Coordinates of N, CA and C in Angstrom, one line a residue:
X20 N 22.0 8.3 -3.3 CA 23.2 7.7 -3.8 C 23.0 7.0 -5.3
X21 N 23.5 7.2 -6.2 CA 23.3 6.7 -7.6 C 23.6 5.2 -7.6
X22 N 22.9 4.4 -8.6 CA 23.4 3.2 -8.8 C 24.8 2.9 -9.2
X23 N 25.2 4.0 -10.1 CA 26.5 3.8 -10.7 C 27.5 3.9 -9.4
X24 N 27.2 4.8 -8.3 CA 28.1 5.0 -7.3 C 28.3 3.7 -6.5
X25 N 27.1 3.0 -6.4 CA 26.9 1.9 -5.5 C 27.4 0.6 -6.3
X26 N 27.5 0.5 -7.6 CA 27.8 -0.6 -8.3 C 29.2 -1.2 -7.8
X27 N 29.1 -2.6 -7.4 CA 30.2 -3.2 -7.0 C 30.5 -3.1 -5.6
X28 N 29.8 -2.2 -4.8 CA 30.1 -1.9 -3.5 C 29.7 -3.1 -2.6
X29 N 30.3 -3.3 -1.5 CA 29.8 -4.3 -0.6 C 29.5 -3.7 0.8
X30 N 28.6 -4.3 1.6 CA 28.3 -3.8 2.8 C 28.0 -5.0 3.7
X31 N 28.6 -5.3 4.8 CA 28.6 -6.5 5.6 C 28.6 -7.8 4.8
X32 N 29.4 -7.8 3.8 CA 29.6 -9.0 2.8 C 28.5 -9.1 1.9
X33 N 27.6 -8.2 1.8 CA 26.5 -8.1 0.8 C 26.5 -7.0 -0.2
X34 N 26.3 -7.1 -1.5 CA 26.3 -5.8 -2.5 C 25.4 -5.0 -1.9
X35 N 25.7 -3.6 -2.0 CA 24.8 -2.6 -1.6 C 23.5 -2.7 -2.4
X36 N 23.5 -2.8 -3.6 CA 22.2 -2.9 -4.5 C 21.3 -4.0 -3.8
X37 N 21.8 -5.0 -3.4 CA 20.8 -6.1 -2.9 C 20.3 -5.7 -1.6
X38 N 21.0 -5.0 -0.6 CA 20.5 -4.4 0.6 C 19.6 -3.3 0.3
X39 N 19.7 -2.5 -0.7 CA 18.9 -1.5 -1.0 C 17.4 -2.1 -1.5
X40 N 17.6 -3.0 -2.3 CA 16.3 -3.8 -2.7 C 15.4 -4.4 -1.6
X41 N 16.3 -4.9 -0.7 CA 15.7 -5.7 0.5 C 15.1 -4.6 1.4
X42 N 15.7 -3.5 1.6 CA 15.2 -2.4 2.3 C 13.9 -1.9 1.7
X43 N 13.9 -1.6 0.5 CA 12.7 -1.0 -0.2 C 11.6 -2.1 -0.3
X44 N 11.8 -3.4 -0.2 CA 10.8 -4.5 -0.1 C 10.3 -4.5 1.3
X45 N 11.1 -4.2 2.3 CA 10.6 -4.0 3.6 C 9.7 -3.0 3.8
X46 N 10.0 -1.8 3.3 CA 9.0 -0.7 3.4 C 7.7 -0.9 2.7
X47 N 7.8 -1.5 1.6 CA 6.6 -1.8 0.7 C 5.7 -2.8 1.6
X48 N 6.3 -3.9 2.2 CA 5.5 -4.8 3.0 C 4.9 -4.2 4.1
X49 N 5.7 -3.2 4.9 CA 5.2 -2.5 6.0 C 4.2 -1.6 5.6
X50 N 4.3 -0.9 4.5 CA 3.4 0.2 4.0 C 2.0 -0.7 3.8
X51 N 2.1 -1.8 3.1 CA 0.8 -2.7 2.9 C 0.1 -3.0 4.3
X52 N 1.0 -3.4 5.4 CA 0.5 -3.7 6.5 C -0.3 -2.5 7.3
X53 N 0.4 -1.4 7.3 CA 0.0 -0.3 8.1 C -1.1 0.4 7.3
X54 N -1.1 0.6 6.0 CA -2.3 1.1 5.3 C -3.5 0.5 5.5
X55 N -3.4 -1.1 5.5 CA -4.5 -1.8 5.6 C -5.1 -1.8 7.1
X56 N -4.1 -1.7 7.9 CA -4.4 -1.9 9.6 C -5.0 -0.4 9.8
X57 N -4.4 0.6 9.6 CA -4.7 1.8 10.1 C -5.4 2.7 9.3
X58 N -5.6 2.3 8.1 CA -6.1 3.3 6.9 C -5.1 4.3 6.5
X59 N -5.2 4.5 5.2 CA -4.0 5.5 4.8 C -4.0 6.8 5.3
X60 N -5.3 7.3 5.7 CA -5.5 8.7 6.1 C -5.1 8.7 7.6
X61 N -5.0 7.7 8.4 CA -4.6 7.6 9.7 C -3.1 7.0 9.9
X62 N -2.6 6.8 8.8 CA -1.1 6.2 8.8 C -0.1 7.4 8.9
X63 N 1.2 6.9 9.2 CA 2.2 7.8 9.4 C 3.5 7.1 9.0
X64 N 4.5 7.9 8.5 CA 5.7 7.4 8.1 C 6.4 6.7 9.3
X65 N 6.2 7.3 10.5 CA 6.8 6.7 11.7 C 6.3 5.4 11.9
X66 N 5.0 5.0 11.8 CA 4.6 3.7 12.0 C 5.1 2.7 11.0
X67 N 5.2 3.2 9.7 CA 5.7 2.3 8.6 C 7.2 1.8 9.0
X68 N 7.8 3.0 9.5 CA 9.3 2.7 9.8 C 9.4 1.7 10.9
X69 N 8.7 1.9 11.8 CA 8.5 1.2 13.1 C 8.3 -0.4 12.8
X70 N 7.2 -0.6 11.9 CA 6.9 -1.9 11.4 C 8.1 -2.6 10.6
X71 N 8.7 -1.7 9.9 CA 9.8 -2.1 9.0 C 11.1 -2.4 9.7
X72 N 11.3 -1.8 10.9 CA 12.5 -1.8 11.6 C 13.5 -1.0 11.0
X73 N 13.1 0.1 10.4 CA 14.1 1.0 9.6 C 13.9 2.3 10.0
X74 N 14.8 3.2 9.6 CA 14.8 4.6 10.1 C 14.0 5.4 9.1
X75 N 13.5 6.7 9.7 CA 12.9 7.6 8.8 C 13.9 8.1 7.5
X76 N 15.1 8.3 8.0 CA 16.1 8.8 7.0 C 16.2 7.8 5.9
X77 N 16.0 6.4 6.2 CA 16.1 5.3 5.2 C 14.9 5.4 4.3
X78 N 13.6 5.7 4.8 CA 12.5 5.8 4.2 C 12.6 6.9 3.1
X79 N 13.0 8.1 3.5 CA 13.0 9.1 2.6 C 14.2 8.9 1.5
X80 N 15.0 8.0 1.7 CA 16.0 7.7 0.7 C 15.4 7.0 -0.5
X81 N 14.2 6.3 0.0 CA 13.5 5.3 -1.0 C 12.2 5.9 -1.6
X82 N 11.5 6.8 -0.8 CA 10.2 7.5 -1.2 C 10.1 8.9 -0.8
X83 N 9.4 9.7 -1.5 CA 9.2 11.0 -1.1 C 8.2 11.2 -0.1
X84 N 7.5 10.2 0.3 CA 6.4 10.3 1.3 C 5.5 9.1 1.3
X85 N 4.4 9.2 2.1 CA 3.5 8.0 2.1 C 2.7 8.0 0.7
X86 N 2.4 9.1 0.1 CA 1.8 9.0 -1.2 C 2.6 8.2 -2.2
X87 N 3.8 8.5 -2.3 CA 4.7 7.8 -3.4 C 4.7 6.3 -3.1
X88 N 4.6 6.0 -1.6 CA 4.7 4.5 -1.4 C 3.4 3.8 -1.6
X89 N 2.4 4.7 -1.4 CA 1.0 4.1 -1.7 C 0.8 3.8 -3.2
X90 N 1.3 4.7 -3.9 CA 1.2 4.6 -5.5 C 2.0 3.4 -6.0
X91 N 3.2 3.2 -5.5 CA 4.0 2.1 -5.8 C 3.2 0.8 -5.6
X92 N 2.8 0.7 -4.3 CA 2.0 -0.5 -3.8 C 0.9 -0.7 -4.6
X93 N 0.1 0.2 -4.9 CA -1.1 0.1 -5.8 C -0.9 -0.3 -7.2
X94 N 0.2 0.4 -7.7 CA 0.6 -0.1 -9.2 C 1.2 -1.5 -9.1
X95 N 1.8 -1.9 -8.1 CA 2.3 -3.3 -8.1 C 1.1 -4.3 -7.9
X96 N 0.2 -4.2 -7.0 CA -1.0 -5.1 -6.8 C -1.8 -5.0 -8.1
X97 N -2.1 -3.8 -8.8 CA -2.9 -3.9 -9.8 C -2.1 -4.5 -11.1
X98 N -0.9 -4.3 -11.3 CA -0.2 -4.8 -12.4 C -0.3 -6.4 -12.3
X99 N 0.0 -6.9 -11.1 CA 0.1 -8.3 -10.9 C -1.3 -8.8 -11.2
X100 N -2.3 -8.2 -10.6 CA -3.6 -8.9 -10.9 C -4.1 -8.8 -12.3
X101 N -3.7 -7.8 -12.9 CA -4.1 -7.7 -14.3 C -3.4 -8.6 -15.3
X102 N -1.9 -8.9 -15.0 CA -1.3 -9.8 -15.8 C -1.8 -11.1 -15.7
X103 N -2.3 -11.7 -14.5 CA -2.8 -13.1 -14.2 C -4.2 -13.1 -14.8
X104 N -5.0 -12.1 -14.8 CA -6.4 -12.1 -15.7 C -6.1 -12.1 -17.0
X105 N -5.2 -11.4 -17.7 CA -5.0 -11.2 -19.2 C -4.5 -12.7 -19.4
X106 N -3.6 -13.4 -18.6 CA -3.2 -14.6 -19.0 C -4.2 -15.7 -18.8
X107 N -5.1 -15.5 -17.9 CA -6.3 -16.5 -17.9 C -7.2 -16.5 -19.1
X108 N -7.4 -15.3 -19.6 CA -8.2 -15.0 -20.7 C -7.7 -15.6 -21.9
X109 N -6.2 -15.3 -22.0 CA -5.6 -15.9 -23.2 C -5.6 -17.4 -23.2
X110 N -5.3 -18.0 -21.9 CA -5.2 -19.5 -21.9 C -6.6 -20.1 -22.0
X111 N -7.7 -19.5 -21.7 CA -9.0 -20.1 -21.9 C -9.8 -19.5 -23.1
X112 N -9.1 -18.9 -24.0 CA -9.7 -18.3 -25.2 C -10.6 -19.1 -26.1
X113 N -10.3 -20.4 -26.1 CA -11.1 -21.3 -26.9 C -12.3 -21.8 -26.3
X114 N -12.4 -21.7 -24.8 CA -13.5 -22.2 -24.0 C -14.7 -21.4 -24.1
X115 N -15.9 -21.7 -23.6 CA -17.1 -21.1 -23.5 C -16.9 -19.8 -22.7
X116 N -18.0 -19.0 -22.9 CA -18.0 -17.7 -22.1 C -17.8 -18.0 -20.5
X117 N -18.8 -19.0 -20.1 CA -18.8 -19.2 -18.7 C -17.4 -19.7 -18.1
X118 N -16.7 -20.6 -18.9 CA -15.3 -21.0 -18.4 C -14.4 -19.8 -18.6
X119 N -14.4 -19.0 -19.5 CA -13.5 -17.9 -19.6 C -13.7 -16.9 -18.4
X120 N -15.0 -16.8 -18.1 CA -15.3 -15.8 -16.9 C -14.9 -16.3 -15.6
X121 N -15.2 -17.8 -15.4 CA -14.6 -18.5 -14.3 C -13.2 -18.4 -14.1
X122 N -12.3 -18.6 -15.0 CA -11.0 -18.6 -15.1 C -10.5 -17.0 -14.7
X123 N -11.1 -16.2 -15.4 CA -10.7 -14.7 -15.1 C -10.9 -14.3 -13.7
X124 N -12.1 -14.7 -13.2 CA -12.4 -14.2 -12.0 C -11.6 -14.9 -10.9
X125 N -11.4 -16.2 -11.0 CA -10.7 -16.9 -9.9 C -9.2 -16.3 -10.1
X126 N -8.6 -15.9 -11.2 CA -7.3 -15.3 -11.2 C -7.3 -14.0 -10.5
X127 N -8.3 -13.3 -10.7 CA -8.4 -11.9 -10.1 C -8.5 -12.0 -8.6
X128 N -9.4 -12.9 -8.1 CA -9.8 -13.0 -6.7 C -8.5 -13.6 -6.0
X129 N -7.8 -14.6 -6.5 CA -6.7 -15.3 -5.9 C -5.5 -14.3 -5.9
X130 N -5.4 -13.3 -6.9 CA -4.3 -12.4 -6.8 C -4.5 -11.3 -5.9
X131 N -5.7 -10.8 -5.8 CA -5.9 -9.6 -4.9 C -6.8 -9.9 -3.7
X132 N -7.2 -11.0 -3.6 CA -8.3 -11.3 -2.4 C -7.6 -12.2 -1.4
X133 N -6.6 -13.0 -1.8 CA -6.1 -13.9 -0.8 C -5.4 -13.3 0.3
X134 N -4.7 -12.0 0.0 CA -4.2 -11.3 1.0 C -5.1 -10.1 1.3
X135 N -5.7 -10.1 2.5 CA -6.7 -8.9 2.8 C -6.1 -7.6 2.8
X136 N -4.8 -7.4 3.1 CA -4.2 -6.3 3.0 C -4.2 -5.7 1.6
X137 N -3.9 -6.5 0.7 CA -3.9 -6.1 -0.8 C -5.3 -5.6 -1.2
X138 N -6.4 -6.4 -1.0 CA -7.6 -6.0 -1.3 C -7.9 -4.7 -0.6
X139 N -7.6 -4.6 0.6 CA -7.9 -3.3 1.4 C -7.3 -2.1 0.7
X140 N -6.0 -2.1 0.6 CA -5.3 -1.1 -0.1 C -5.6 -0.7 -1.4
X141 N -5.7 -1.7 -2.3 CA -6.1 -1.5 -3.7 C -7.5 -1.1 -4.0
X142 N -8.4 -1.6 -3.2 CA -9.9 -1.5 -3.4 C -10.5 -0.3 -2.6
X143 N -9.9 0.0 -1.5 CA -10.5 0.9 -0.5 C -9.6 2.1 -0.3
X144 N -8.5 2.0 0.3 CA -7.7 3.0 0.7 C -7.1 3.9 -0.3
X145 N -7.1 3.5 -1.5 CA -6.6 4.4 -2.6 C -7.8 5.4 -3.0
X146 N -9.0 5.1 -2.7 CA -10.2 5.9 -3.0 C -10.1 7.1 -2.1
X147 N -10.2 8.3 -2.7 CA -10.0 9.5 -1.9 C -8.7 9.9 -1.3
X148 N -7.6 9.3 -1.7 CA -6.4 9.4 -1.0 C -5.6 10.6 -1.4
X149 N -6.1 11.4 -2.4 CA -5.7 12.5 -2.9 C -5.7 12.7 -4.5
X150 N -5.5 13.9 -5.2 CA -5.7 14.1 -6.5 C -4.8 13.2 -7.4
X151 N -3.6 13.0 -7.0 CA -2.7 12.3 -7.8 C -3.0 10.9 -7.9
X152 N -3.5 10.3 -6.6 CA -3.8 8.8 -6.5 C -5.2 8.6 -7.3
X153 N -6.1 9.5 -7.0 CA -7.3 9.4 -7.8 C -7.1 9.4 -9.2
X154 N -6.3 10.2 -9.8 CA -6.0 10.2 -11.2 C -5.4 8.9 -11.7
X155 N -4.5 8.4 -10.8 CA -3.8 7.1 -11.3 C -4.8 6.0 -11.1
X156 N -5.8 6.1 -10.1 CA -6.8 5.1 -10.0 C -7.7 5.0 -11.1
X157 N -8.0 6.1 -11.5 CA -8.9 6.1 -12.9 C -8.1 5.7 -14.1
X158 N -6.9 6.0 -14.2 CA -6.2 5.6 -15.4 C -6.1 4.0 -15.4
X159 N -6.0 3.5 -14.2 CA -5.9 1.9 -14.1 C -7.2 1.4 -14.3
X160 N -8.2 1.9 -13.8 CA -9.6 1.5 -14.2 C -9.9 1.5 -15.7
X161 N -9.4 2.6 -16.3 CA -9.7 2.5 -17.7 C -8.9 1.4 -18.6
X162 N -7.7 1.0 -18.0 CA -6.9 0.0 -18.5 C -7.6 -1.4 -18.3
X163 N -8.2 -1.6 -17.1 CA -9.0 -2.7 -16.9 C -10.3 -2.6 -17.8
X164 N -10.9 -1.4 -18.1 CA -12.0 -1.4 -18.8 C -11.7 -1.8 -20.2
X165 N -10.7 -1.6 -20.8 CA -10.1 -1.9 -22.2 C -10.0 -3.3 -22.3
X166 N -9.1 -4.0 -21.3 CA -9.0 -5.3 -21.2 C -10.3 -6.1 -21.2
X167 N -11.2 -5.8 -20.4 CA -12.6 -6.5 -20.4 C -13.3 -6.3 -21.5
X168 N -13.3 -5.0 -21.9 CA -14.3 -4.9 -23.1 C -13.8 -5.6 -24.4
X169 N -12.4 -5.8 -24.5 CA -11.9 -6.5 -25.6 C -12.4 -8.0 -25.5
X170 N -12.2 -8.5 -24.2 CA -12.6 -9.9 -24.0 C -14.1 -10.0 -24.4
X171 N -15.0 -9.1 -24.0 CA -16.4 -9.1 -24.4 C -16.6 -9.1 -25.6
X172 N -15.9 -8.3 -26.5 CA -16.1 -8.2 -28.0 C -15.5 -9.6 -28.8
X173 N -14.6 -10.1 -28.2 CA -14.2 -11.4 -28.7 C -15.3 -12.4 -28.6
X174 N -15.9 -12.5 -27.3 CA -17.0 -13.4 -27.1 C -18.3 -13.1 -27.9
X175 N -18.4 -11.9 -28.3 CA -19.5 -11.5 -29.2 C -19.3 -12.0 -30.6
X176 N -18.1 -11.8 -31.0 CA -17.7 -12.3 -32.3 C -18.0 -13.8 -32.5
X177 N -17.7 -14.5 -31.3 CA -18.0 -16.1 -31.5 C -19.4 -16.4 -31.1
X178 N -20.3 -15.4 -31.0 CA -21.6 -15.6 -30.7 C -22.1 -16.0 -29.4
X179 N -21.0 -15.9 -28.5 CA -21.3 -16.2 -27.0 C -22.3 -15.2 -26.4
X180 N -22.1 -14.0 -26.7 CA -23.1 -12.9 -26.2 C -23.5 -12.0 -27.3
X181 N -24.5 -11.1 -27.1 CA -24.9 -10.2 -28.2 C -23.9 -9.1 -28.3
X182 N -23.7 -8.7 -29.6 CA -22.7 -7.5 -29.8 C -23.3 -6.3 -29.0
X183 N -22.5 -5.2 -28.8 CA -23.0 -4.0 -28.2 C -21.8 -3.3 -27.7
X184 N -22.2 -2.2 -27.1 CA -21.1 -1.2 -26.6 C -21.1 -1.7 -25.1
X185 N -19.7 -2.2 -24.8 CA -19.5 -2.7 -23.5 C -18.8 -1.8 -22.5
X186 N -18.5 -0.7 -22.9 CA -17.9 0.3 -22.1 C -18.3 0.7 -20.7
X187 N -19.7 1.0 -20.7 CA -20.4 1.2 -19.6 C -20.7 -0.2 -18.7
X188 N -21.0 -1.1 -19.3 CA -21.3 -2.4 -18.7 C -20.0 -2.8 -18.0
X189 N -19.0 -2.8 -18.6 CA -17.7 -3.1 -18.0 C -17.3 -2.4 -16.8
X190 N -17.6 -1.1 -16.8 CA -17.3 -0.3 -15.5 C -18.3 -0.8 -14.4
X191 N -19.5 -1.1 -14.8 CA -20.4 -1.6 -13.7 C -19.9 -2.9 -13.2
X192 N -19.3 -3.7 -14.2 CA -18.8 -5.1 -13.6 C -17.8 -5.0 -12.8
X193 N -16.9 -4.0 -13.1 CA -15.6 -3.8 -12.2 C -16.0 -3.3 -10.7
X194 N -16.8 -2.4 -10.7 CA -17.4 -2.0 -9.5 C -18.0 -3.2 -8.6
X195 N -18.8 -3.9 -9.2 CA -19.5 -4.9 -8.5 C -18.6 -6.1 -8.2
X196 N -17.6 -6.5 -8.9 CA -16.5 -7.5 -8.7 C -15.7 -6.9 -7.6
X197 N -15.3 -5.7 -7.4 CA -14.4 -5.3 -6.4 C -15.1 -5.2 -5.2
X198 N -16.4 -4.8 -5.1 CA -17.1 -4.9 -4.0 C -17.2 -6.3 -3.4
X199 N -17.5 -7.3 -4.1 CA -17.6 -8.5 -3.7 C -16.3 -9.0 -3.2
X200 N -15.1 -8.8 -3.9 CA -13.8 -9.3 -3.6 C -13.4 -8.6 -2.2
X201 N -13.6 -7.3 -2.1 CA -13.4 -6.7 -0.7 C -14.1 -7.3 0.4
X202 N -15.3 -7.6 0.4 CA -16.1 -8.2 1.4 C -15.7 -9.6 1.7
X203 N -15.4 -10.4 0.5 CA -14.9 -11.8 0.8 C -13.6 -11.8 1.3
X204 N -12.7 -10.8 0.9 CA -11.3 -11.0 1.5 C -11.2 -10.6 2.9
X205 N -12.1 -9.8 3.4 CA -12.0 -9.4 4.9 C -12.9 -10.3 5.7
X206 N -13.7 -11.2 5.1 CA -14.5 -12.0 5.9 C -13.8 -13.2 6.7
X207 N -14.3 -13.6 7.8 CA -13.7 -14.6 8.6 C -14.9 -15.3 9.4
X208 N -15.3 -16.6 8.9 CA -14.5 -17.4 7.8 C -15.1 -17.0 6.5
X209 N -14.1 -17.2 5.4 CA -14.5 -17.0 4.1 C -15.5 -17.8 3.5
X210 N -16.5 -17.4 2.6 CA -17.2 -18.2 1.9 C -16.4 -19.0 0.8
X211 N -16.7 -20.3 0.5 CA -15.9 -20.9 -0.5 C -15.9 -20.2 -1.8
X212 N -14.6 -20.2 -2.3 CA -14.3 -19.4 -3.4 C -15.1 -19.8 -4.7
X213 N -15.3 -21.2 -4.7 CA -16.3 -21.5 -5.9 C -17.5 -20.9 -5.9
X214 N -18.2 -20.6 -4.8 CA -19.4 -20.1 -4.5 C -19.3 -18.6 -5.0
X215 N -18.3 -17.9 -4.6 CA -18.0 -16.5 -5.1 C -18.1 -16.4 -6.6
X216 N -17.3 -17.3 -7.2 CA -17.1 -17.3 -8.6 C -18.4 -17.4 -9.4
X217 N -19.3 -18.3 -8.7 CA -20.5 -18.6 -9.3 C -21.3 -17.4 -9.3
X218 N -21.4 -16.6 -8.3 CA -22.2 -15.4 -8.0 C -21.8 -14.5 -9.1
X219 N -20.4 -14.2 -9.1 CA -19.9 -13.2 -10.1 C -20.0 -13.5 -11.4
X220 N -20.0 -14.9 -11.8 CA -20.3 -15.3 -13.3 C -21.7 -14.9 -13.7
X221 N -22.6 -15.1 -12.7 CA -24.1 -14.7 -13.1 C -24.2 -13.1 -13.3
X222 N -23.5 -12.5 -12.3 CA -23.5 -11.0 -12.4 C -23.0 -10.5 -13.8
X223 N -21.8 -11.1 -14.2 CA -21.2 -10.7 -15.3 C -21.8 -11.1 -16.6
X224 N -22.3 -12.3 -16.8 CA -23.3 -12.6 -17.8 C -24.3 -11.9 -18.0
X225 N -25.0 -11.4 -16.9 CA -26.3 -10.6 -17.0 C -25.8 -9.4 -17.6
X226 N -24.8 -8.8 -17.2 CA -24.4 -7.4 -17.5 C -23.9 -7.4 -19.0
X227 N -23.3 -8.3 -19.7 CA -23.0 -8.3 -20.9 C -24.0 -8.8 -22.0
X228 N -24.9 -9.6 -21.5 CA -25.9 -10.2 -22.1 C -27.2 -9.3 -22.4
X229 N -27.3 -8.4 -21.5 CA -28.6 -7.6 -21.6 C -28.5 -6.5 -22.7

């Protein structure tokens, strides 16, 4: 049903558009839970609907299938984490390289790693989830590469690190950071975040300074 058709309509005293947004949010939350708990390959629309307390008919009114739900979740998690990292880089642009790295890493880990479900879905379950998902994953990785390479180039201009071609180095950094974040997010008990940031700072500085 189109938004135009629903505009102004009420259901149980609540605008239809609000109910639809809430329903979609429930499916996203349940998809996050089920994909992280069961693994994307072993998940089902039925399990997602059961967790959400909604019907399969309602699911297919929002999504074409599990893949479209996974893609939306992945895009949402990645966008939120990239926005907070970009903000941290901007806010600390006048600081030294170590302080900039610490701020960016902290923003990323807190965005994606505090909820183990987000880390599991965005860092593990999307890998090998299908051709369309893989293409999207590589597109997002390139966007991260551009953001981080730009930050490294700015640091080089200020004499913080030596100039060079950062594209390959940044890809190595992304892989290392994601591996550590995934391990940290799923650990119980978790290592103190400050210690994780110190380790990743040394890895990043070593990669961009060599």
